[in-house]
Coordinates of C-alpha atoms in Angstrom, one line a residue:
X173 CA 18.0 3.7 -9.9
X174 CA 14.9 5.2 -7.8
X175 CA 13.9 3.5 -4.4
X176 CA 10.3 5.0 -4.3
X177 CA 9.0 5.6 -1.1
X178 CA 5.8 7.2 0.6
X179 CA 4.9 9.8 3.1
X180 CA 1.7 9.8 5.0
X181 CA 1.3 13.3 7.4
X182 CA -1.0 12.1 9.8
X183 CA -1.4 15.5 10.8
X184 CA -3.6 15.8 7.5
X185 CA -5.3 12.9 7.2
X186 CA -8.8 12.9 7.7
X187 CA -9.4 9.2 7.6
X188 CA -11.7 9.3 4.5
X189 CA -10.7 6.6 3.1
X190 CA -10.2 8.3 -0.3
X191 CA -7.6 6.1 -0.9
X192 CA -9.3 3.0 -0.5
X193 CA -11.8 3.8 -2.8
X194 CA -9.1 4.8 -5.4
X195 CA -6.9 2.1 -5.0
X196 CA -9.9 -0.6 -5.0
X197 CA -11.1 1.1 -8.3
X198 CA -7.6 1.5 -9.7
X199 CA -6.3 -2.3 -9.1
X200 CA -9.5 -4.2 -9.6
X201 CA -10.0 -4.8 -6.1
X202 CA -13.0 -7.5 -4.4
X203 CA -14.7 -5.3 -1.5
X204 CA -12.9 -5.9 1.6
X205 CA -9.6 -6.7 -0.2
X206 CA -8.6 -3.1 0.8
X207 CA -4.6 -2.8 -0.4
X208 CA -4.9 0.7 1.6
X209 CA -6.4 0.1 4.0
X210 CA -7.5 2.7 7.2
X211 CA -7.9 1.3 10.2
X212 CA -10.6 2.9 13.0
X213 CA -9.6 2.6 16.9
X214 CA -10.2 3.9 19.9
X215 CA -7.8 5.0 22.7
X216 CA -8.6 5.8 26.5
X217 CA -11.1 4.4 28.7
X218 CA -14.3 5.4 29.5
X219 CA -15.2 8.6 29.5
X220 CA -12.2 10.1 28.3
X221 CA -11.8 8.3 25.0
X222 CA -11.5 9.3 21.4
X223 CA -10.9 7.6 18.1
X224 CA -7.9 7.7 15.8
X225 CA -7.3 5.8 12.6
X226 CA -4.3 5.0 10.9
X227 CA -3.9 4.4 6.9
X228 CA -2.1 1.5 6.2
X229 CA -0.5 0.8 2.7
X230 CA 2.2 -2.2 2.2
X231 CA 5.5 -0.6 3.4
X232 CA 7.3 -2.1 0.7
X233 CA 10.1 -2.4 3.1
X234 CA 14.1 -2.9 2.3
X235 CA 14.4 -5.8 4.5
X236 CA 11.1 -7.8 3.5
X237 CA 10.6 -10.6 5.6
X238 CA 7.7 -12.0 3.2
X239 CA 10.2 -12.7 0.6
X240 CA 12.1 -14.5 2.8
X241 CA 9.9 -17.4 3.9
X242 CA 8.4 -17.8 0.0
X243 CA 9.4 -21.4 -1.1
X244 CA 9.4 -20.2 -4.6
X245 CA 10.9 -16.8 -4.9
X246 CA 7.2 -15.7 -5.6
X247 CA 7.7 -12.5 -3.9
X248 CA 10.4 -10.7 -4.4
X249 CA 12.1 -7.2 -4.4
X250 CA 12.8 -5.5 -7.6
X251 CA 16.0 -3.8 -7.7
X252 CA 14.6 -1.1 -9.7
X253 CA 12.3 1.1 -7.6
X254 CA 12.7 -0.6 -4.4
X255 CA 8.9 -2.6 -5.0
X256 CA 7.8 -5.8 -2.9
X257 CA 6.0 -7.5 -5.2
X258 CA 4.6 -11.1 -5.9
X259 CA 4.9 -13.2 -9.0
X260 CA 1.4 -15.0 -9.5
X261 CA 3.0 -17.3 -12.0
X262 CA 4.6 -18.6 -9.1
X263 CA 2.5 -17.9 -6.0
X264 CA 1.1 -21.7 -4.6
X265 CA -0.9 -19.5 -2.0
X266 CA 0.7 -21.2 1.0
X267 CA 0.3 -17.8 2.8
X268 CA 3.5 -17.8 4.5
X269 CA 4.3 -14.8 3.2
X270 CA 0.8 -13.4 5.6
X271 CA 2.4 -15.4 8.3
X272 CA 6.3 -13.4 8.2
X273 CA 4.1 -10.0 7.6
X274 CA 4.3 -8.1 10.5
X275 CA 1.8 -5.7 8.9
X276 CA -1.1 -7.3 8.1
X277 CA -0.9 -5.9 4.5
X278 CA -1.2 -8.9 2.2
X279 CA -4.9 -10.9 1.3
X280 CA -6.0 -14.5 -0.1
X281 CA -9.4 -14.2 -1.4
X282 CA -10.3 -17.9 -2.5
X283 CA -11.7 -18.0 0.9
X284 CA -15.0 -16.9 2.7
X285 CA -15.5 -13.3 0.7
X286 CA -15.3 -10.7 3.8
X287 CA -18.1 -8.4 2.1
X288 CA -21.6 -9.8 0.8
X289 CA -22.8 -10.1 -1.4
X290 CA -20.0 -12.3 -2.8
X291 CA -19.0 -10.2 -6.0
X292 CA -17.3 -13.4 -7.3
X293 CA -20.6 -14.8 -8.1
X294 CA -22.1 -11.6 -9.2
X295 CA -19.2 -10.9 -11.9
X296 CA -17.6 -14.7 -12.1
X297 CA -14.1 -14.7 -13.5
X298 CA -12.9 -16.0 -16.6
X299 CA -10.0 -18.0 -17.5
X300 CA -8.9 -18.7 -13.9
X301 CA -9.2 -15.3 -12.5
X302 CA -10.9 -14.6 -9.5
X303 CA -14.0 -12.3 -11.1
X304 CA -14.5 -10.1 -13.7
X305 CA -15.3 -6.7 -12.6
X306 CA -17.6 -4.2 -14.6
X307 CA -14.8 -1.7 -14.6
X308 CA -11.2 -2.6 -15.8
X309 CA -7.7 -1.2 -14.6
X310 CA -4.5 -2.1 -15.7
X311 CA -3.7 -4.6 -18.0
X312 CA -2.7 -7.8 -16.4
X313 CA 0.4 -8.2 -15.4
X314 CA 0.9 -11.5 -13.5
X315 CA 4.9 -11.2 -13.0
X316 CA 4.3 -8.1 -10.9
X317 CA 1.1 -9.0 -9.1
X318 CA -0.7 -6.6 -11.3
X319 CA -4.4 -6.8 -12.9
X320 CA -7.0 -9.1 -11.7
X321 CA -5.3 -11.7 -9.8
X322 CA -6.0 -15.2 -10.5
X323 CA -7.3 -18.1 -8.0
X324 CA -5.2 -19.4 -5.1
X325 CA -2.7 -16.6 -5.0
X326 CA -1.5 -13.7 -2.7
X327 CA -2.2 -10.2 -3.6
X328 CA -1.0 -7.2 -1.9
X329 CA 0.0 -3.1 -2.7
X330 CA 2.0 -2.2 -5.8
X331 CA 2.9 1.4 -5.1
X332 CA 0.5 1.4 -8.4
X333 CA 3.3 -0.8 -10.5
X334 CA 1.9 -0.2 -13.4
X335 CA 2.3 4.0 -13.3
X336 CA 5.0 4.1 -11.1
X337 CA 7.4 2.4 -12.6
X338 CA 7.2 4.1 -16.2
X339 CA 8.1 7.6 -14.5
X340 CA 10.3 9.6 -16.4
X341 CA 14.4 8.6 -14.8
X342 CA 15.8 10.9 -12.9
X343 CA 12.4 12.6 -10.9
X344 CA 12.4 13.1 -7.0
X345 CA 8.8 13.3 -6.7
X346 CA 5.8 11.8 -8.4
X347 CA 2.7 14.6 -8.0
X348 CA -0.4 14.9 -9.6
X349 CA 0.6 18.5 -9.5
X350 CA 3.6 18.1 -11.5
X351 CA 2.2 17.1 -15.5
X352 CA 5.2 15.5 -16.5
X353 CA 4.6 12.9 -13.5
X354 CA 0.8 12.8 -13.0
X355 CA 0.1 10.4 -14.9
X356 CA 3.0 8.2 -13.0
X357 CA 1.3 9.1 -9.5
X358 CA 0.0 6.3 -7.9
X359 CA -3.9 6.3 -7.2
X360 CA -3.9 6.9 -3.5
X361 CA -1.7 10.1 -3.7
X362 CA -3.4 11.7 -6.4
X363 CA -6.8 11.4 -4.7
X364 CA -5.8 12.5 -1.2
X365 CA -8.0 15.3 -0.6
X366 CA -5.9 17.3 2.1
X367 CA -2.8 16.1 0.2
X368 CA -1.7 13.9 3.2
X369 CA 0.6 11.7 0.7
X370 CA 3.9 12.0 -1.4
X371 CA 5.6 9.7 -2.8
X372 CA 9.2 9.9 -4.4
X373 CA 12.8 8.6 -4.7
X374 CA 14.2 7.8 -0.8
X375 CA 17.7 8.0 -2.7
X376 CA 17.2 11.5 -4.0
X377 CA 18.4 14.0 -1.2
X378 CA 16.6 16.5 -3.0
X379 CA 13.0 14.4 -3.2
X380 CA 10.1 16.5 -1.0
X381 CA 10.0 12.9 0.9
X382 CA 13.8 13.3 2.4
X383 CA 12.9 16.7 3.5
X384 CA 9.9 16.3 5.6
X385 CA 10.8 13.1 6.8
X386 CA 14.0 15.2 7.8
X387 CA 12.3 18.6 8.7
X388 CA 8.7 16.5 10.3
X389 CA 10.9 13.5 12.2
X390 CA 9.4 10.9 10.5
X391 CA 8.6 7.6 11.7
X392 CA 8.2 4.0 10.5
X393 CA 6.1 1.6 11.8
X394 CA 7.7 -1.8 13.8
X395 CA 10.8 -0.3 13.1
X396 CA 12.5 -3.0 15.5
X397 CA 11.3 -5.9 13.2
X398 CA 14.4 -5.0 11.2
X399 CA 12.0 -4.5 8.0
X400 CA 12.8 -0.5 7.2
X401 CA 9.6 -0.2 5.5
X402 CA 9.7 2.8 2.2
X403 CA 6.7 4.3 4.1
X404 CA 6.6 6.9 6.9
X405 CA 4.7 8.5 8.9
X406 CA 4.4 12.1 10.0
X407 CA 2.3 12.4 12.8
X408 CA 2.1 15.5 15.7
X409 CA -0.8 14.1 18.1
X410 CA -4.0 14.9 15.2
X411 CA -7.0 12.6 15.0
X412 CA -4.8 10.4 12.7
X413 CA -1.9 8.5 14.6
X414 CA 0.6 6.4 14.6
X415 CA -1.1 3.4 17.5
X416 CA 0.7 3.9 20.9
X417 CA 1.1 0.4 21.3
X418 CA 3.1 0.0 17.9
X419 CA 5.3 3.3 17.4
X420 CA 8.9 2.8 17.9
X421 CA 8.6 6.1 18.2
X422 CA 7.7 9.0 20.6
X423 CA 5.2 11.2 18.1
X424 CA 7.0 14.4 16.4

């Protein structure tokens, strides 16, 4: 079995926020609820400062500590693939899961909307979802957190579920490049314009991800939480870095 994993060269990114754009689009996102989120900072004090930002996807991590304060086994980690992901059938939106997240990476969006105009009232939702957006993704797939989600429940990255997960067995790497695995390439990778993600099998020593996280010293964020997120960071002092206050790590 595959335990799919991404790679994010900071040395690439250009904090376009691509990704955001796709993944909203992709997973029928409300504005603000950004599953991929960038984040714009600055370091220094004045005059000698500068801005970095930092992209920031759930790390899907192997050691999730959101699954273990859910009172009902709402989120959980699927053996196959190596996905966090939350059961909306059984998500009572108690948000403890947002609490034990030392990421920041996981929304509730029955609650002030964080971008107006509220969209909810633009598109209102049908038959208890939250809205009903001009555009469609995937087909809902409650179990997996997938689809338009409905009221009074957590939501949070898939690694794209819904393509990921129907990859051909056996396949280090998911690239758009590659067109027996294109269509399995989650949103945010295949839109990357300086190709600043990958995403494969963390098992597979042959997978591009083992190698540059082997060749690049990759890094993964709060390491010390005991988490061992599935996402790392490549990073050798570019306008894109890995926060100073957070690394566990010295930068490559």
């Amino acid at each position: 079995m595959a335990k799919w994993g991404m790679v994010i060269d900071l040395d690439k990114c250009t904090g376009c926020q691509a990704c955001t754009t796709a993944c909203s689009m992709e997973n029928n996102r409300l504005p603000g609820e950004n599953w991929q989120d960038v984040l714009f900072y600055h370091e220094g004090t004045y005059p000698n400062v500068k801005m970095q930002w930092f992209p920031r996807p759930c790390m899907h991590c192997e050691n999730p500590s959101c699954v273990d304060v859910c009172p009902t086994g709402a989120t959980y980690k699927e053996e196959d693939g190596g996905f966090v992901l939350i059961d909306w059938n059984k998500c009572i939106g108690c948000k403890a899961c947002m609490v034990a997240c030392p990421y920041g990476v996981r929304f509730y969006t029955d609650e002030k909307a964080v971008v107006q105009p509220d969209l909810r009232s633009v598109f209102p939702g049908q038959d208890g979802r939250q809205w009903d957006p001009p555009y469609k993704g995937p087909q809902d797939d409650p179990t997996h957190g997938v689809g338009i989600q409905p009221s009074g429940v957590v939501s949070k990255c898939t690694f794209c579920h819904h393509k990921t997960s129907t990859a051909p067995k056996g396949v280090a790497d998911l690239d758009e490049d590659n067109p027996v695995t294109k269509e399995h390439t989650p949103a945010c990778v295949r839109v990357c314009p300086p190709k600043a993600r990958y995403f494969g099998d963390l098992d597979n020593a042959n997978s591009n991800v083992n190698k540059l996280i082997a060749d690049k010293r990759g890094v993964r964020l709060l390491d010390h939480t005991g988490n061992k997120p599935q996402v790392y960071y490549l990073s050798g002092g570019a306008g894109a870095a890995v926060p100073s206050s957070r690394a566990d790590e010295p930068k490559a």
